[in-house]
PDB file of C-alpha atoms in Angstrom:
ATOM      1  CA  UNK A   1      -7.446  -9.849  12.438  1.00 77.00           C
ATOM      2  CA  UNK A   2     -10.670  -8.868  10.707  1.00 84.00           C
ATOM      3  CA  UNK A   3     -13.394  -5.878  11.786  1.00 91.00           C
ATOM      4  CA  UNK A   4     -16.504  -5.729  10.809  1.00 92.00           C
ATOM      5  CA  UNK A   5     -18.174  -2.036  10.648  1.00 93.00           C
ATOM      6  CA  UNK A   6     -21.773  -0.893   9.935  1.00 95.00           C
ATOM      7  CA  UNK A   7     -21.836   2.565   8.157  1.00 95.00           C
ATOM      8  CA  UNK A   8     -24.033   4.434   6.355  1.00 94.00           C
ATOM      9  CA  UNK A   9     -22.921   6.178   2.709  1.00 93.00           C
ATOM     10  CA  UNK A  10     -23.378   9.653   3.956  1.00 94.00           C
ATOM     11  CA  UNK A  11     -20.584   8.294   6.525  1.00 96.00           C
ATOM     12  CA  UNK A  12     -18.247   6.888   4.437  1.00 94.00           C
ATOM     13  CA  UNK A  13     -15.996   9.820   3.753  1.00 94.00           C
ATOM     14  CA  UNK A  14     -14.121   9.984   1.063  1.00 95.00           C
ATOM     15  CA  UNK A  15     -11.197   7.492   1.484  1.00 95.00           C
ATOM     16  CA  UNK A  16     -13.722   4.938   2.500  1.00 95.00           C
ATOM     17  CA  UNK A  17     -15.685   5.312  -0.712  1.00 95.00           C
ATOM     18  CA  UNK A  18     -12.884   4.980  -2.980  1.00 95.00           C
ATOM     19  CA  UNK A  19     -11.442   1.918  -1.039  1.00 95.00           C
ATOM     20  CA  UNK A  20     -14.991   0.605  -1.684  1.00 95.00           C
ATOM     21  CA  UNK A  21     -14.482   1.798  -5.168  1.00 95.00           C
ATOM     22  CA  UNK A  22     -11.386   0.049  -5.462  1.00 94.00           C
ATOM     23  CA  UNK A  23     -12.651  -3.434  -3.995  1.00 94.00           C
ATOM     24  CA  UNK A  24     -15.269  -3.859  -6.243  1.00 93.00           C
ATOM     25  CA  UNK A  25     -13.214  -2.883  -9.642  1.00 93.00           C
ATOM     26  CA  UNK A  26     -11.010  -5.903  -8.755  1.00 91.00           C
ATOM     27  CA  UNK A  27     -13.656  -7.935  -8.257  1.00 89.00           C
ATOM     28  CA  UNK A  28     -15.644  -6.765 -11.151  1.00 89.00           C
ATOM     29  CA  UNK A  29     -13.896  -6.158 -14.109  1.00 87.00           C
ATOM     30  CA  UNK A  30     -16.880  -4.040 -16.088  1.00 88.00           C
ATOM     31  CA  UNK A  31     -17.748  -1.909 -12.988  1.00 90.00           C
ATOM     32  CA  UNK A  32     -18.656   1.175 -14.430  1.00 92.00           C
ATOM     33  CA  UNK A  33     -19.756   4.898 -12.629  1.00 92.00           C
ATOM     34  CA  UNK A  34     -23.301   3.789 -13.005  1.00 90.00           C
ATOM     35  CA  UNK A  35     -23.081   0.336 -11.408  1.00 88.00           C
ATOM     36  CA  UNK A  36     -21.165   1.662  -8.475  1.00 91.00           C
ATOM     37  CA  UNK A  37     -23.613   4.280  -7.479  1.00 90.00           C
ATOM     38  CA  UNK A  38     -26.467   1.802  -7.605  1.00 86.00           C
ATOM     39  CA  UNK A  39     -24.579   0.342  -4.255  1.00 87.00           C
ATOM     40  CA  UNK A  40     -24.522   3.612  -2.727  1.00 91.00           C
ATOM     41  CA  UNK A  41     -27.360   5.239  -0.847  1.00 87.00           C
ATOM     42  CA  UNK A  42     -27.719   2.992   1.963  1.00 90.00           C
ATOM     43  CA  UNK A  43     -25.753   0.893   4.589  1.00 93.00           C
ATOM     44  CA  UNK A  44     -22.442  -0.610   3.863  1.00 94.00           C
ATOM     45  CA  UNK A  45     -21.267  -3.947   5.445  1.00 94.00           C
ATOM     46  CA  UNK A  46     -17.689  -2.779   5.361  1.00 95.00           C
ATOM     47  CA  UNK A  47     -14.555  -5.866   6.220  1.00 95.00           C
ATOM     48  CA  UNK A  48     -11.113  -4.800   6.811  1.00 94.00           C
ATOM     49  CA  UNK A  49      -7.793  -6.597   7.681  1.00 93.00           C
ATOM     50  CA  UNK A  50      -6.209  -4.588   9.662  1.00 90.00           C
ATOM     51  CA  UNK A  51      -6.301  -1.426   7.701  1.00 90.00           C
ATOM     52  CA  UNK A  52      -7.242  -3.175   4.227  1.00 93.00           C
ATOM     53  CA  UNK A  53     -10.865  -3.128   2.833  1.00 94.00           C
ATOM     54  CA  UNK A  54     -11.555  -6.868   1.997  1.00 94.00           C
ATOM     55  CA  UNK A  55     -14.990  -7.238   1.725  1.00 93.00           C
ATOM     56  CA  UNK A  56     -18.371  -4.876   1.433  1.00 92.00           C
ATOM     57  CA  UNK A  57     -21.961  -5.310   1.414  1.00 91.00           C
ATOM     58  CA  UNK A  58     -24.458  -2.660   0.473  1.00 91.00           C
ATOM     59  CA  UNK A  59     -28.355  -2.781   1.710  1.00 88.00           C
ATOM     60  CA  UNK A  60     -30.035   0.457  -0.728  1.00 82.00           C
ATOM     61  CA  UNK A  61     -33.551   0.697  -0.273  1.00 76.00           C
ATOM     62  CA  UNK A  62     -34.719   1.087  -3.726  1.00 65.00           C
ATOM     63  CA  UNK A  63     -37.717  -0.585  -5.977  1.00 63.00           C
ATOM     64  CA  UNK A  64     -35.861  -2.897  -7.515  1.00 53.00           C
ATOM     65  CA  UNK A  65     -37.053  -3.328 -11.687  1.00 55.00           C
ATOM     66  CA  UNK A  66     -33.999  -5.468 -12.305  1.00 54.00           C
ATOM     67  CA  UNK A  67     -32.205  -7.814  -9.362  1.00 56.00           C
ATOM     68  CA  UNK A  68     -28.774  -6.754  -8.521  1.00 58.00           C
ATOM     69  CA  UNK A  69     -25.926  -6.994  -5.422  1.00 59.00           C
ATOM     70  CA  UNK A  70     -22.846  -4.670  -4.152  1.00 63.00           C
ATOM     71  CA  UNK A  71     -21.108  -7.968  -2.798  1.00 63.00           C
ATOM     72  CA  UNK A  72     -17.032  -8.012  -3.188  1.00 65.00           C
ATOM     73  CA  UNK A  73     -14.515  -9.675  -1.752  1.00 62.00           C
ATOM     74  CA  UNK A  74     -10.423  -9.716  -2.495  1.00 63.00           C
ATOM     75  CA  UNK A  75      -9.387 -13.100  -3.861  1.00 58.00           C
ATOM     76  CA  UNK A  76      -6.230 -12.670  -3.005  1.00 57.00           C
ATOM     77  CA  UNK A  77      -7.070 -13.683   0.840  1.00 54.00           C
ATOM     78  CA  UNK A  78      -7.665 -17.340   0.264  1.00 55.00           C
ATOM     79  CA  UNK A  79     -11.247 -17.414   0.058  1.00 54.00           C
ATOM     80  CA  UNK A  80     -11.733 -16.712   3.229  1.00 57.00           C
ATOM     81  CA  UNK A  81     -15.154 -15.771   3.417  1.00 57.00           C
ATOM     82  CA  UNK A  82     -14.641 -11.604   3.472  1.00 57.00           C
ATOM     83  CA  UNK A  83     -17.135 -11.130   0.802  1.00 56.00           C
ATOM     84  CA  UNK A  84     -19.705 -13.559   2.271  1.00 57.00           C
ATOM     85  CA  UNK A  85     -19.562 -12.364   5.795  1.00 57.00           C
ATOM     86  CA  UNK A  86     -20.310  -8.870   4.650  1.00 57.00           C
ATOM     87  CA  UNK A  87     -23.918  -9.447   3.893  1.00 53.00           C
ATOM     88  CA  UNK A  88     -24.389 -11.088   7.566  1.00 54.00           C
ATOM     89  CA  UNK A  89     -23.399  -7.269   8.588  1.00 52.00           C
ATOM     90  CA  UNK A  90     -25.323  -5.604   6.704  1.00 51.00           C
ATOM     91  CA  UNK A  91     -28.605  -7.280   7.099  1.00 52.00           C
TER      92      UNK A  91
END
């Protein structure tokens, strides 16, 4: 079973962040300290099965210069749409 939560990177905490953290350095194989904290700062779409992070969405005000996303997903559950649900959340 999947949830869906809305929260805000001064609410992440510090387990949540590095879950995040996690997610997106599987998905991203050059995902460097710089490119991670451009997707903090704002609202996180945050997925989970059961307990596991699966998918994550950030919305971070910013002007943008250069176009860019904070969209993961884990592959390993079947494509089943974790990473492109979390944008519906977030907007």
């Amino acid at each position: 079973m999947t949830d869906a939560q809305l929260v805000h990177t001064a609410d992440l905490g510090a387990d949540r962040r590095a879950a995040v953290r996690l997610l997106m350095s599987g998905v991203f194989d050059d995902l460097d300290d710089d490119t991670f904290d451009d997707v903090l700062g704002g609202w996180h779409a945050l997925v989970f099965d059961d307990t596991d992070l699966v998918g994550h969405a950030s919305v971070v005000q910013r002007r943008m210069l250069h176009g860019g996303s904070g969209v993961a997903g884990r592959i390993c559950r079947g494509r089943g749409g974790a990473g492109g649900s979390a944008p519906a959340g977030a907007r």
